[in-house]
Short mmCIF file of C-alpha atoms and ligand atoms in Angstrom, two decimals:
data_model
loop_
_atom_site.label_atom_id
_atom_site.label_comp_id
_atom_site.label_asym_id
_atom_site.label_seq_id
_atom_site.Cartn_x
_atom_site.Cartn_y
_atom_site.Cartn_z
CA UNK A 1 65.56 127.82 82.95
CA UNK A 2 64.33 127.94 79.21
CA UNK A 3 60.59 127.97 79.55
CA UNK A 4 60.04 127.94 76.04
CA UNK A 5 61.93 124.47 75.92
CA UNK A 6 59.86 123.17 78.99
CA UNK A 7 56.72 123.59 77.54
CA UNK A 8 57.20 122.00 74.40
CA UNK A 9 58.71 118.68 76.12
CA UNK A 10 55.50 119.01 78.67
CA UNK A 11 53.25 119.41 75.68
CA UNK A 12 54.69 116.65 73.54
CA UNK A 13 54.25 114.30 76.97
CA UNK A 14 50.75 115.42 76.75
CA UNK A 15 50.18 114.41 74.03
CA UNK A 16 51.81 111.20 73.92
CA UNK A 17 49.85 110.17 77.11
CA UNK A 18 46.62 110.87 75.80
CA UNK A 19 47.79 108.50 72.79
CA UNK A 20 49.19 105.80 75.02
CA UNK A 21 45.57 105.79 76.33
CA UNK A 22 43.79 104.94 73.06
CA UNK A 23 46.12 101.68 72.37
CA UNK A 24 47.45 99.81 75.74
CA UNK A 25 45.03 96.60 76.34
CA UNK A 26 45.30 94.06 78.65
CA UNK A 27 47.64 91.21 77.32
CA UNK A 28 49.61 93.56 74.77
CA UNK A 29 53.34 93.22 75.20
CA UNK A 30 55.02 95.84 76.89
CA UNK A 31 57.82 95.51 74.39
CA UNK A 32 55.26 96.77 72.14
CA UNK A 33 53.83 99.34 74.46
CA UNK A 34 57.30 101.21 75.13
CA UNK A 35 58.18 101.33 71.83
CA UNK A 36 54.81 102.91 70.09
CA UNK A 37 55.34 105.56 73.12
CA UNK A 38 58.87 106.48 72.10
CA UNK A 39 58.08 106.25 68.77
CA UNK A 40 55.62 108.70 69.36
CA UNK A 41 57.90 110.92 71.49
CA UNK A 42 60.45 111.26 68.06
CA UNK A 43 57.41 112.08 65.68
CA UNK A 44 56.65 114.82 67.69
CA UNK A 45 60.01 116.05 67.86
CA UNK A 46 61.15 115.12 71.65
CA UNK A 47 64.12 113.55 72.95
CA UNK A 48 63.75 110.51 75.99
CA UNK A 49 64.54 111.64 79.26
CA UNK A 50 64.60 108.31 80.46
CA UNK A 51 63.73 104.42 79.27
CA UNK A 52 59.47 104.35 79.24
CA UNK A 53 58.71 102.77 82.72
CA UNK A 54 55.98 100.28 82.51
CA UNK A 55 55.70 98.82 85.97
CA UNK A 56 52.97 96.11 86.84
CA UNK A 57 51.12 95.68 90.16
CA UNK A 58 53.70 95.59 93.01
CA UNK A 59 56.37 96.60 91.02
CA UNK A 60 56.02 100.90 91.68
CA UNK A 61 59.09 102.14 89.23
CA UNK A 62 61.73 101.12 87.36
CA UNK A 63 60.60 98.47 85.57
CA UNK A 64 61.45 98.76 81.50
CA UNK A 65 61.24 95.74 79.01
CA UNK A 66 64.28 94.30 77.85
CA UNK A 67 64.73 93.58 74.32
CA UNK A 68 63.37 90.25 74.36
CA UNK A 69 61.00 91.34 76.92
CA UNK A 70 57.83 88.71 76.65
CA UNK A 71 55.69 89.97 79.29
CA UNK A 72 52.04 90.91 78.75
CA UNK A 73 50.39 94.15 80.14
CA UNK A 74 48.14 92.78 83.08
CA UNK A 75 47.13 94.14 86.42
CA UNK A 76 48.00 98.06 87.98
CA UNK A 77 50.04 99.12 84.87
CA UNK A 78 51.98 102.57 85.84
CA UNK A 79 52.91 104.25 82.85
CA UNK A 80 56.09 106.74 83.35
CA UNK A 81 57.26 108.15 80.54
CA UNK A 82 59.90 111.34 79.90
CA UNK A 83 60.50 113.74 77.12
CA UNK A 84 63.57 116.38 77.07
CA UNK A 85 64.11 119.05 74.29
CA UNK A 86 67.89 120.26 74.73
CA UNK A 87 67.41 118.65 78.09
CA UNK A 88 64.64 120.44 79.57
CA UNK A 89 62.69 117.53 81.06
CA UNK A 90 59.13 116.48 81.20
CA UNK A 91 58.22 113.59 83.87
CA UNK A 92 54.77 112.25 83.63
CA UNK A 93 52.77 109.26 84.87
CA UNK A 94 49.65 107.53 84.87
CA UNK A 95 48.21 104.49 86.18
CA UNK A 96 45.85 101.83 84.03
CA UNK A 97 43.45 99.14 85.97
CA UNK A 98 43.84 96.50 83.02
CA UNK A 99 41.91 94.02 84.93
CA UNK A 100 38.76 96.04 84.70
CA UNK A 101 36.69 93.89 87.38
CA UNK A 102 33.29 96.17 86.78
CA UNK A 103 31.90 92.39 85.57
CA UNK A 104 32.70 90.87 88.71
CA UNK A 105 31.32 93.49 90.94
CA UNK A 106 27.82 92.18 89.42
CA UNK A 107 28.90 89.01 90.50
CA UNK A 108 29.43 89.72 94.07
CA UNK A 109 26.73 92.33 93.83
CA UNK A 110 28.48 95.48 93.67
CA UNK A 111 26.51 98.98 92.51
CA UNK A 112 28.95 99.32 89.75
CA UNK A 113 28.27 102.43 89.97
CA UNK A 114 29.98 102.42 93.64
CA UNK A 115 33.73 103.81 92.41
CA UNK A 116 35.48 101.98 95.55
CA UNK A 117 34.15 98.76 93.92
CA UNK A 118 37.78 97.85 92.85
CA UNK A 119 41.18 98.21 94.87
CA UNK A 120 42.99 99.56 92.03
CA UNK A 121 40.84 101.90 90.63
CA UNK A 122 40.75 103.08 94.32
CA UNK A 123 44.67 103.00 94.35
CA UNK A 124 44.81 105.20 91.09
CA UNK A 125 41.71 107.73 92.04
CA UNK A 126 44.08 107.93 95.20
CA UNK A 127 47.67 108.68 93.59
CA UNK A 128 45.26 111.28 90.77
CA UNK A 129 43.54 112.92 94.03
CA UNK A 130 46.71 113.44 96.10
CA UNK A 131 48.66 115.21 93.23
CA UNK A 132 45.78 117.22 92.19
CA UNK A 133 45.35 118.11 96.35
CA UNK A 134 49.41 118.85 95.82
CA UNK A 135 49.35 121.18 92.53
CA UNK A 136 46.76 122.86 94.00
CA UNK A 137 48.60 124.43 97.06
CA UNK A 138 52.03 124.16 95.56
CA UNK A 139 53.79 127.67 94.99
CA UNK A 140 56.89 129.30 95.61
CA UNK A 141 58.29 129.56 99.34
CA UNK A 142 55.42 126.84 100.45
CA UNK A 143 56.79 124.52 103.41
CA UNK A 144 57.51 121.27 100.78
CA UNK A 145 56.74 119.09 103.92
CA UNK A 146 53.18 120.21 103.74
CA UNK A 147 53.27 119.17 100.20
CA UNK A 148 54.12 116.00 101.58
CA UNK A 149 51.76 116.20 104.37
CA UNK A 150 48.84 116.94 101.58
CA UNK A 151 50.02 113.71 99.23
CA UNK A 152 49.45 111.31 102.87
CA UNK A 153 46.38 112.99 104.04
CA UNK A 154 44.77 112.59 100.86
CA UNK A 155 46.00 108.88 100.25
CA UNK A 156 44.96 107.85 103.90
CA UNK A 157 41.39 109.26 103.12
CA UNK A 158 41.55 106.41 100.43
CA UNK A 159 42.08 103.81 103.74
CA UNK A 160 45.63 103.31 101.57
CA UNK A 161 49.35 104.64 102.27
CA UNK A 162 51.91 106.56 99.78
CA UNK A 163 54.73 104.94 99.51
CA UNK A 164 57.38 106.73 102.38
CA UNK A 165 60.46 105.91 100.42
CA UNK A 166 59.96 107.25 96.87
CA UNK A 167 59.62 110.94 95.98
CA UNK A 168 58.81 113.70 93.88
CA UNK A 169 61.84 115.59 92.70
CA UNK A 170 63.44 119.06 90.74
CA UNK A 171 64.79 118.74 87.60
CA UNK A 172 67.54 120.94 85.90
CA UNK A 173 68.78 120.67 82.60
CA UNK A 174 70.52 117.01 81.36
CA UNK A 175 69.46 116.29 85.26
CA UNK A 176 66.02 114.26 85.98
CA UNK A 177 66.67 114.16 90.12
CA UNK A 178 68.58 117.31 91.02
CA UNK A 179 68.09 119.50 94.17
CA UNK A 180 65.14 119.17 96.44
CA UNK A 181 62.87 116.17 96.67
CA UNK A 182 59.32 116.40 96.85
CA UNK A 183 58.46 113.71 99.71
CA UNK A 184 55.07 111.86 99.87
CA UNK A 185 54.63 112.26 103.32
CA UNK A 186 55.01 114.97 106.00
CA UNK A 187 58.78 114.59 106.66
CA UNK A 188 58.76 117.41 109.19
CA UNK A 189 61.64 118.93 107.81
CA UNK A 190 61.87 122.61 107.57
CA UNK A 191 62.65 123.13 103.89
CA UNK A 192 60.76 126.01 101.88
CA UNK A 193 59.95 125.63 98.25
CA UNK A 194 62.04 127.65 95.43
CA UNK A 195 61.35 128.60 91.85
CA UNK A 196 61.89 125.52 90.07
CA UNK A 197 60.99 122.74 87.45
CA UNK A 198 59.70 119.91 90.02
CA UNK A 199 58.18 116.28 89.49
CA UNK A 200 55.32 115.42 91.66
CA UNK A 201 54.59 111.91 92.16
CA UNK A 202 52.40 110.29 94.69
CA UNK A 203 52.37 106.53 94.83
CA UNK A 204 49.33 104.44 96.92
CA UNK A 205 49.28 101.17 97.98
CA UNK A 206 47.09 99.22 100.55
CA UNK A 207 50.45 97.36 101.08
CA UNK A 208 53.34 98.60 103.76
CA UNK A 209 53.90 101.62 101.80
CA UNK A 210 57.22 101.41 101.21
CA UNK A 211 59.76 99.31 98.54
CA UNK A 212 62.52 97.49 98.12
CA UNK A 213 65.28 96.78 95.66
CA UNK A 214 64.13 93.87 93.38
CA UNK A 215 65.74 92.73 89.99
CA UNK A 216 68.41 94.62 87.82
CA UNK A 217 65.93 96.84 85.68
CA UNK A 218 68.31 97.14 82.87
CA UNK A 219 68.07 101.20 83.21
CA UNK A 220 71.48 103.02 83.58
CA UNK A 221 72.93 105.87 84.12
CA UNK A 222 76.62 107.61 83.64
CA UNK A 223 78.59 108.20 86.67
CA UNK A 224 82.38 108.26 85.86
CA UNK A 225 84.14 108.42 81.81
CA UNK A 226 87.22 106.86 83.16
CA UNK A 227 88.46 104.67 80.56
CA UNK A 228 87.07 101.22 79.99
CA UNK A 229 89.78 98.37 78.41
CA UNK A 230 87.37 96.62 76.03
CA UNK A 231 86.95 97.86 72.55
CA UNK A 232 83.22 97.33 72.80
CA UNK A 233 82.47 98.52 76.37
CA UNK A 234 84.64 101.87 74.90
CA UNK A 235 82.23 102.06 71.98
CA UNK A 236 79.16 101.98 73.96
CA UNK A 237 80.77 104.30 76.25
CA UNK A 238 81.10 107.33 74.13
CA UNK A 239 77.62 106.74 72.36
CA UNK A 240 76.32 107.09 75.71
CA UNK A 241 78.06 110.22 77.01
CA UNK A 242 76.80 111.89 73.25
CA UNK A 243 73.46 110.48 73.19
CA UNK A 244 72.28 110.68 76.79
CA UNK A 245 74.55 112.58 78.52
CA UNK A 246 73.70 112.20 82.38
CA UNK A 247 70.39 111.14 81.87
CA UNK A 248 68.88 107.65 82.34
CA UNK A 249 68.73 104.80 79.61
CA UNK A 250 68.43 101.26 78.80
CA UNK A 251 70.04 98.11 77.59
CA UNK A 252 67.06 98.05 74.93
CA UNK A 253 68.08 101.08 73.19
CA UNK A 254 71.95 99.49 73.43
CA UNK A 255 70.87 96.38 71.70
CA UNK A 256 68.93 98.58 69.14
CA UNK A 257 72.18 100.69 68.31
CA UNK A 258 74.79 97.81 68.59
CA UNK A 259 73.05 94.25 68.87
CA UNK A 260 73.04 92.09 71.60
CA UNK A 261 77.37 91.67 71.84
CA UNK A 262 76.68 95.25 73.45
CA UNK A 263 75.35 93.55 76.64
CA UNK A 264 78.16 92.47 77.42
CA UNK A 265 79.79 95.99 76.77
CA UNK A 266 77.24 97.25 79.63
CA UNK A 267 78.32 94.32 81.81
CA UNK A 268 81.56 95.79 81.48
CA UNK A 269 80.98 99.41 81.80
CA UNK A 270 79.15 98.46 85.51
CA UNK A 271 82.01 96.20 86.63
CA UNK A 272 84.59 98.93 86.20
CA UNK A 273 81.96 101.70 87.63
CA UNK A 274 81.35 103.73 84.68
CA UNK A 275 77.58 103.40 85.06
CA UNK A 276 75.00 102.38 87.95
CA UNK A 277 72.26 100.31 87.10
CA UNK A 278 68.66 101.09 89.35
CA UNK A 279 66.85 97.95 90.72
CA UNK A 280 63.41 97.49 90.17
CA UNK A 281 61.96 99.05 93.19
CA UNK A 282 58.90 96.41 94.44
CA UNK A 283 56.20 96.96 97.25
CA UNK A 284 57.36 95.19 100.44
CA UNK A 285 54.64 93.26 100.82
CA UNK A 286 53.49 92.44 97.29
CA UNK A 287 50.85 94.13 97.02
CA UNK A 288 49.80 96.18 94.17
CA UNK A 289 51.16 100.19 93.72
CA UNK A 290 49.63 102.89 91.64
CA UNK A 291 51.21 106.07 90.77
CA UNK A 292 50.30 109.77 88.83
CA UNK A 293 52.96 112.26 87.94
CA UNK A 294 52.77 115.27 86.73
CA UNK A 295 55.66 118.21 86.08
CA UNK A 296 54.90 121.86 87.20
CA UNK A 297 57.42 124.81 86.69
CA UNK A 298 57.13 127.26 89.28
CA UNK A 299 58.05 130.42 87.90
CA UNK A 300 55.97 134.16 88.14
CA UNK A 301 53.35 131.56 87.77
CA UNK A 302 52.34 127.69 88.37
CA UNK A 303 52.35 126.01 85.23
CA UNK A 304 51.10 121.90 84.97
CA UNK A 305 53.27 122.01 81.85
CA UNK A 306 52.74 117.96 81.29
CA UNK A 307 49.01 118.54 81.80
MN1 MN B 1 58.37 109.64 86.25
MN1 MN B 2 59.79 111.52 88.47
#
């Protein structure tokens, strides 16, 4: 592991976060969102790990705007956002309540003071407790179950459940889910925690806790450079094995590079099984999802390094 590397990709996803704070309103395009936050990530020097996910209410992951993208930031807004330098990731999320229903409370005559006043600001102070109750016992050769076990304790406390079928996960080099995974429940299974770069991510929902595979997201990644027939499909092909290697991207930043006849390069490129493309993954029940993520290296010591 190059810890020097980590840090600065941590750092740099520190930073942008605390910027993406200052600027995302209700009813701002997330076209417009994603791109000031990778535009950010290149002025200070960082590659993307992965397409910025900007996921709304039941939506939990996976969710990027396409090109033409005309949707409006609204609702539970998780923002999930990734920063590599030689490919030494940082994985880091927050969640927004852009609905901001303090007003109402008054109405119904809610203390606004009272902080359970508002399902998702419950949701979020749920995910943000649960990792924080995580980091705080996570070191090397802990059970990672009881990591788990510490995510779903803390959630329930909220009266809400994590969501059973997404996970935390290590990260190597060019690879943003390698090894272990980091459950957000007590799986019971007997597997002890190594030294490592890992991605903690607790998601809370007073839905089923658990999601299914909605829409094509329009995020991809490489699985096979067996050749492709069309010229185009080939062209897109090799820009993607130099540019992101085996880590996730979009059909945004295909359009950006190539225009729009490059969709139809990407349609290509799936059909003959050079890349997957993830599915939105959506709460089963429709109800709203928050998320916090943070990345911790686990070295001689425990370092939030996307703090
Ligand atoms: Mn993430
Ligand atoms: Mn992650």
């Amino acid at each position: 592991m190059n810890t020097k590397k980590i840090l600065v990709a941590g750092k740099i996803s520190s930073q942008v976060k605390e910027y993406a704070r200052t600027f995302i309103k209700k009813d701002m395009p997330l076209l417009e969102i994603a791109e000031k936050i990778e535009d950010k990530i290149k002025e200070l020097g960082g590659e993307f790990a992965f397409p910025t996910n900007l996921s709304i209410n039941e939506i939990a992951a996976h969710y990027t705007p396409s090109y033409d993208d005309k949707t409006l930031a609204h609702g539970l807004l998780k923002i999930d956002l990734g920063v590599h330098v030689d490919g030494w990731i940082a994985d880091t999320a927050f969640s927004l309540d852009l609905e901001d229903n303090e007003e109402d409370s008054h109405k119904f005559g809610l203390h606004p003071e009272n902080k359970f006043q508002n399902t998702n600001k419950k949701l979020i102070q749920a995910s943000e407790k649960a990792l924080e109750n995580a980091i705080e016992i996570l070191k090397e050769d802990i059970l990672i179950s009881s990591i788990g076990g510490k995510i779903q304790e803390t959630i329930e406390s909220y009266g809400a459940l994590p969501i059973v079928n997404l996970s935390g996960h290590e990260m190597k080099k060019y690879e943003l889910h390698a090894g272990v995974t980091i459950p957000n429940i007590n799986d019971k299974k007997n597997i002890i925690l190594k030294k490592g770069l890992y991605a903690i991510e607790p998601f809370a929902t007073f839905g089923n806790g658990k999601v299914h595979d909605g829409k094509p997201s329009g995020i991809y990644i490489l699985i096979d450079s067996k050749n492709v027939r069309s010229p185009i499909a080939r062209e897109v092909l090799e820009f993607i094995e130099e540019k992101y290697k085996t880590l996730p991207f979009c059909s945004r930043w295909i359009v950006k590079k190539f225009g729009t006849k490059a969709l139809f390069g990407l349609r290509q490129l799936e059909e003959n099984g050079n890349l997957h493309q993830f599915p939105q993954l959506v709460e089963t029940s429709g109800k709203p999802v928050s998320q916090t993520e943070q990345t911790i290296l686990i070295d001689d010591e425990k370092i939030v390094t996307t703090e």
